[in-house]
Amino acid sequence: MGKKAVKIFKIKNRRGYAAICGGCLTEGNTESQASARMAKALRRISRRK
């Protein structure tokens, strides 16, 4: 995900994981799914600019 740092953590009181990076928040059932969704979100943002 380039030079940006991605923080992945377990969501309290819920099932799954979340990833935060560059003003985006994504969720997934696994760490890898949250990371993959974040990569897609960051690609979407970079296309807008």
PDB file of N, CA and C in Angstrom:
ATOM      1  N   MET A   1       0.817  -1.172   0.000  1.00  0.00           N
ATOM      2  CA  MET A   1       0.000   0.000   0.000  1.00  0.00           C
ATOM      3  C   MET A   1       0.869   1.247   0.000  1.00  0.00           C
ATOM      4  N   GLY A   2       1.983   1.095  -0.627  1.00  0.00           N
ATOM      5  CA  GLY A   2       2.841   2.247  -0.807  1.00  0.00           C
ATOM      6  C   GLY A   2       3.536   2.677   0.461  1.00  0.00           C
ATOM      7  N   LYS A   3       3.695   3.982   0.591  1.00  0.00           N
ATOM      8  CA  LYS A   3       4.402   4.548   1.727  1.00  0.00           C
ATOM      9  C   LYS A   3       3.504   4.770   2.926  1.00  0.00           C
ATOM     10  N   LYS A   4       2.207   4.601   2.759  1.00  0.00           N
ATOM     11  CA  LYS A   4       1.268   4.845   3.844  1.00  0.00           C
ATOM     12  C   LYS A   4       1.250   3.671   4.819  1.00  0.00           C
ATOM     13  N   ALA A   5       1.161   3.984   6.096  1.00  0.00           N
ATOM     14  CA  ALA A   5       1.096   2.957   7.132  1.00  0.00           C
ATOM     15  C   ALA A   5      -0.355   2.536   7.340  1.00  0.00           C
ATOM     16  N   VAL A   6      -0.585   1.242   7.347  1.00  0.00           N
ATOM     17  CA  VAL A   6      -1.925   0.694   7.557  1.00  0.00           C
ATOM     18  C   VAL A   6      -1.968   0.073   8.942  1.00  0.00           C
ATOM     19  N   LYS A   7      -2.973   0.447   9.722  1.00  0.00           N
ATOM     20  CA  LYS A   7      -3.148  -0.113  11.059  1.00  0.00           C
ATOM     21  C   LYS A   7      -4.326  -1.086  11.015  1.00  0.00           C
ATOM     22  N   ILE A   8      -4.061  -2.347  11.328  1.00  0.00           N
ATOM     23  CA  ILE A   8      -5.103  -3.380  11.356  1.00  0.00           C
ATOM     24  C   ILE A   8      -5.290  -3.819  12.798  1.00  0.00           C
ATOM     25  N   PHE A   9      -6.538  -3.879  13.230  1.00  0.00           N
ATOM     26  CA  PHE A   9      -6.818  -4.241  14.617  1.00  0.00           C
ATOM     27  C   PHE A   9      -8.123  -5.013  14.715  1.00  0.00           C
ATOM     28  N   LYS A  10      -8.266  -5.749  15.814  1.00  0.00           N
ATOM     29  CA  LYS A  10      -9.484  -6.509  16.116  1.00  0.00           C
ATOM     30  C   LYS A  10     -10.528  -5.544  16.644  1.00  0.00           C
ATOM     31  N   ILE A  11     -11.747  -5.634  16.152  1.00  0.00           N
ATOM     32  CA  ILE A  11     -12.830  -4.758  16.596  1.00  0.00           C
ATOM     33  C   ILE A  11     -13.417  -5.331  17.885  1.00  0.00           C
ATOM     34  N   LYS A  12     -13.459  -4.506  18.924  1.00  0.00           N
ATOM     35  CA  LYS A  12     -14.035  -4.959  20.195  1.00  0.00           C
ATOM     36  C   LYS A  12     -15.545  -5.092  20.067  1.00  0.00           C
ATOM     37  N   ASN A  13     -16.094  -6.068  20.742  1.00  0.00           N
ATOM     38  CA  ASN A  13     -17.539  -6.328  20.789  1.00  0.00           C
ATOM     39  C   ASN A  13     -18.147  -6.626  19.429  1.00  0.00           C
ATOM     40  N   ARG A  14     -17.318  -6.959  18.455  1.00  0.00           N
ATOM     41  CA  ARG A  14     -17.817  -7.323  17.126  1.00  0.00           C
ATOM     42  C   ARG A  14     -16.931  -8.409  16.560  1.00  0.00           C
ATOM     43  N   ARG A  15     -17.422  -9.033  15.535  1.00  0.00           N
ATOM     44  CA  ARG A  15     -16.670 -10.073  14.852  1.00  0.00           C
ATOM     45  C   ARG A  15     -15.866  -9.425  13.729  1.00  0.00           C
ATOM     46  N   GLY A  16     -14.600  -9.707  13.646  1.00  0.00           N
ATOM     47  CA  GLY A  16     -13.814  -9.243  12.527  1.00  0.00           C
ATOM     48  C   GLY A  16     -12.736  -8.244  12.870  1.00  0.00           C
ATOM     49  N   TYR A  17     -12.128  -7.712  11.799  1.00  0.00           N
ATOM     50  CA  TYR A  17     -10.999  -6.803  11.907  1.00  0.00           C
ATOM     51  C   TYR A  17     -11.282  -5.539  11.115  1.00  0.00           C
ATOM     52  N   ALA A  18     -10.558  -4.474  11.451  1.00  0.00           N
ATOM     53  CA  ALA A  18     -10.683  -3.204  10.740  1.00  0.00           C
ATOM     54  C   ALA A  18      -9.294  -2.734  10.345  1.00  0.00           C
ATOM     55  N   ALA A  19      -9.246  -1.941   9.279  1.00  0.00           N
ATOM     56  CA  ALA A  19      -7.991  -1.343   8.820  1.00  0.00           C
ATOM     57  C   ALA A  19      -8.224   0.149   8.623  1.00  0.00           C
ATOM     58  N   ILE A  20      -7.256   0.956   9.084  1.00  0.00           N
ATOM     59  CA  ILE A  20      -7.330   2.406   8.933  1.00  0.00           C
ATOM     60  C   ILE A  20      -6.076   2.872   8.216  1.00  0.00           C
ATOM     61  N   CYS A  21      -6.262   3.728   7.211  1.00  0.00           N
ATOM     62  CA  CYS A  21      -5.135   4.301   6.486  1.00  0.00           C
ATOM     63  C   CYS A  21      -5.622   5.451   5.620  1.00  0.00           C
ATOM     64  N   GLY A  22      -4.946   6.559   5.681  1.00  0.00           N
ATOM     65  CA  GLY A  22      -5.237   7.670   4.789  1.00  0.00           C
ATOM     66  C   GLY A  22      -6.672   8.165   4.832  1.00  0.00           C
ATOM     67  N   GLY A  23      -7.283   8.174   5.996  1.00  0.00           N
ATOM     68  CA  GLY A  23      -8.659   8.646   6.113  1.00  0.00           C
ATOM     69  C   GLY A  23      -9.704   7.636   5.699  1.00  0.00           C
ATOM     70  N   CYS A  24      -9.304   6.404   5.443  1.00  0.00           N
ATOM     71  CA  CYS A  24     -10.238   5.337   5.059  1.00  0.00           C
ATOM     72  C   CYS A  24     -10.334   4.315   6.186  1.00  0.00           C
ATOM     73  N   LEU A  25     -11.502   3.750   6.334  1.00  0.00           N
ATOM     74  CA  LEU A  25     -11.736   2.679   7.294  1.00  0.00           C
ATOM     75  C   LEU A  25     -12.397   1.540   6.545  1.00  0.00           C
ATOM     76  N   THR A  26     -11.826   0.342   6.636  1.00  0.00           N
ATOM     77  CA  THR A  26     -12.430  -0.836   6.011  1.00  0.00           C
ATOM     78  C   THR A  26     -12.547  -1.932   7.055  1.00  0.00           C
ATOM     79  N   GLU A  27     -13.478  -2.841   6.842  1.00  0.00           N
ATOM     80  CA  GLU A  27     -13.690  -3.952   7.755  1.00  0.00           C
ATOM     81  C   GLU A  27     -13.688  -5.258   6.984  1.00  0.00           C
ATOM     82  N   GLY A  28     -13.324  -6.335   7.671  1.00  0.00           N
ATOM     83  CA  GLY A  28     -13.346  -7.659   7.073  1.00  0.00           C
ATOM     84  C   GLY A  28     -13.395  -8.719   8.153  1.00  0.00           C
ATOM     85  N   ASN A  29     -13.739  -9.932   7.767  1.00  0.00           N
ATOM     86  CA  ASN A  29     -13.819 -11.031   8.729  1.00  0.00           C
ATOM     87  C   ASN A  29     -12.437 -11.486   9.188  1.00  0.00           C
ATOM     88  N   THR A  30     -11.424 -11.291   8.329  1.00  0.00           N
ATOM     89  CA  THR A  30     -10.054 -11.665   8.662  1.00  0.00           C
ATOM     90  C   THR A  30      -9.139 -10.466   8.438  1.00  0.00           C
ATOM     91  N   GLU A  31      -7.917 -10.559   8.960  1.00  0.00           N
ATOM     92  CA  GLU A  31      -6.955  -9.476   8.762  1.00  0.00           C
ATOM     93  C   GLU A  31      -6.635  -9.302   7.282  1.00  0.00           C
ATOM     94  N   SER A  32      -6.480 -10.404   6.579  1.00  0.00           N
ATOM     95  CA  SER A  32      -6.140 -10.313   5.157  1.00  0.00           C
ATOM     96  C   SER A  32      -7.280  -9.717   4.334  1.00  0.00           C
ATOM     97  N   GLN A  33      -8.509 -10.013   4.696  1.00  0.00           N
ATOM     98  CA  GLN A  33      -9.648  -9.446   3.984  1.00  0.00           C
ATOM     99  C   GLN A  33      -9.738  -7.933   4.228  1.00  0.00           C
ATOM    100  N   ALA A  34      -9.519  -7.490   5.444  1.00  0.00           N
ATOM    101  CA  ALA A  34      -9.532  -6.060   5.746  1.00  0.00           C
ATOM    102  C   ALA A  34      -8.418  -5.350   4.989  1.00  0.00           C
ATOM    103  N   SER A  35      -7.251  -5.981   4.905  1.00  0.00           N
ATOM    104  CA  SER A  35      -6.120  -5.404   4.186  1.00  0.00           C
ATOM    105  C   SER A  35      -6.406  -5.327   2.684  1.00  0.00           C
ATOM    106  N   ALA A  36      -6.999  -6.352   2.127  1.00  0.00           N
ATOM    107  CA  ALA A  36      -7.322  -6.357   0.697  1.00  0.00           C
ATOM    108  C   ALA A  36      -8.356  -5.284   0.375  1.00  0.00           C
ATOM    109  N   ARG A  37      -9.329  -5.121   1.233  1.00  0.00           N
ATOM    110  CA  ARG A  37     -10.335  -4.079   1.017  1.00  0.00           C
ATOM    111  C   ARG A  37      -9.715  -2.690   1.124  1.00  0.00           C
ATOM    112  N   MET A  38      -8.719  -2.536   2.018  1.00  0.00           N
ATOM    113  CA  MET A  38      -8.040  -1.254   2.141  1.00  0.00           C
ATOM    114  C   MET A  38      -7.251  -0.943   0.878  1.00  0.00           C
ATOM    115  N   ALA A  39      -6.592  -1.944   0.319  1.00  0.00           N
ATOM    116  CA  ALA A  39      -5.836  -1.730  -0.916  1.00  0.00           C
ATOM    117  C   ALA A  39      -6.768  -1.247  -2.026  1.00  0.00           C
ATOM    118  N   LYS A  40      -7.938  -1.823  -2.121  1.00  0.00           N
ATOM    119  CA  LYS A  40      -8.913  -1.417  -3.127  1.00  0.00           C
ATOM    120  C   LYS A  40      -9.395   0.012  -2.873  1.00  0.00           C
ATOM    121  N   ALA A  41      -9.624   0.358  -1.614  1.00  0.00           N
ATOM    122  CA  ALA A  41     -10.076   1.713  -1.267  1.00  0.00           C
ATOM    123  C   ALA A  41      -9.008   2.747  -1.607  1.00  0.00           C
ATOM    124  N   LEU A  42      -7.744   2.430  -1.335  1.00  0.00           N
ATOM    125  CA  LEU A  42      -6.669   3.362  -1.640  1.00  0.00           C
ATOM    126  C   LEU A  42      -6.483   3.537  -3.147  1.00  0.00           C
ATOM    127  N   ARG A  43      -6.671   2.476  -3.918  1.00  0.00           N
ATOM    128  CA  ARG A  43      -6.615   2.596  -5.384  1.00  0.00           C
ATOM    129  C   ARG A  43      -7.725   3.502  -5.882  1.00  0.00           C
ATOM    130  N   ARG A  44      -8.896   3.367  -5.301  1.00  0.00           N
ATOM    131  CA  ARG A  44     -10.044   4.181  -5.692  1.00  0.00           C
ATOM    132  C   ARG A  44      -9.770   5.665  -5.418  1.00  0.00           C
ATOM    133  N   ILE A  45      -9.157   5.961  -4.280  1.00  0.00           N
ATOM    134  CA  ILE A  45      -8.849   7.349  -3.928  1.00  0.00           C
ATOM    135  C   ILE A  45      -7.792   7.915  -4.858  1.00  0.00           C
ATOM    136  N   SER A  46      -6.758   7.115  -5.173  1.00  0.00           N
ATOM    137  CA  SER A  46      -5.679   7.625  -6.014  1.00  0.00           C
ATOM    138  C   SER A  46      -6.172   7.922  -7.433  1.00  0.00           C
ATOM    139  N   ARG A  47      -7.191   7.224  -7.903  1.00  0.00           N
ATOM    140  CA  ARG A  47      -7.750   7.483  -9.238  1.00  0.00           C
ATOM    141  C   ARG A  47      -8.477   8.820  -9.272  1.00  0.00           C
ATOM    142  N   ARG A  48      -9.068   9.226  -8.158  1.00  0.00           N
ATOM    143  CA  ARG A  48      -9.826  10.489  -8.107  1.00  0.00           C
ATOM    144  C   ARG A  48      -8.918  11.697  -8.238  1.00  0.00           C
ATOM    145  N   LYS A  49      -7.685  11.586  -7.738  1.00  0.00           N
ATOM    146  CA  LYS A  49      -6.780  12.744  -7.710  1.00  0.00           C
ATOM    147  C   LYS A  49      -6.143  13.010  -9.040  1.00  0.00           C
TER     148      LYS A  49
END
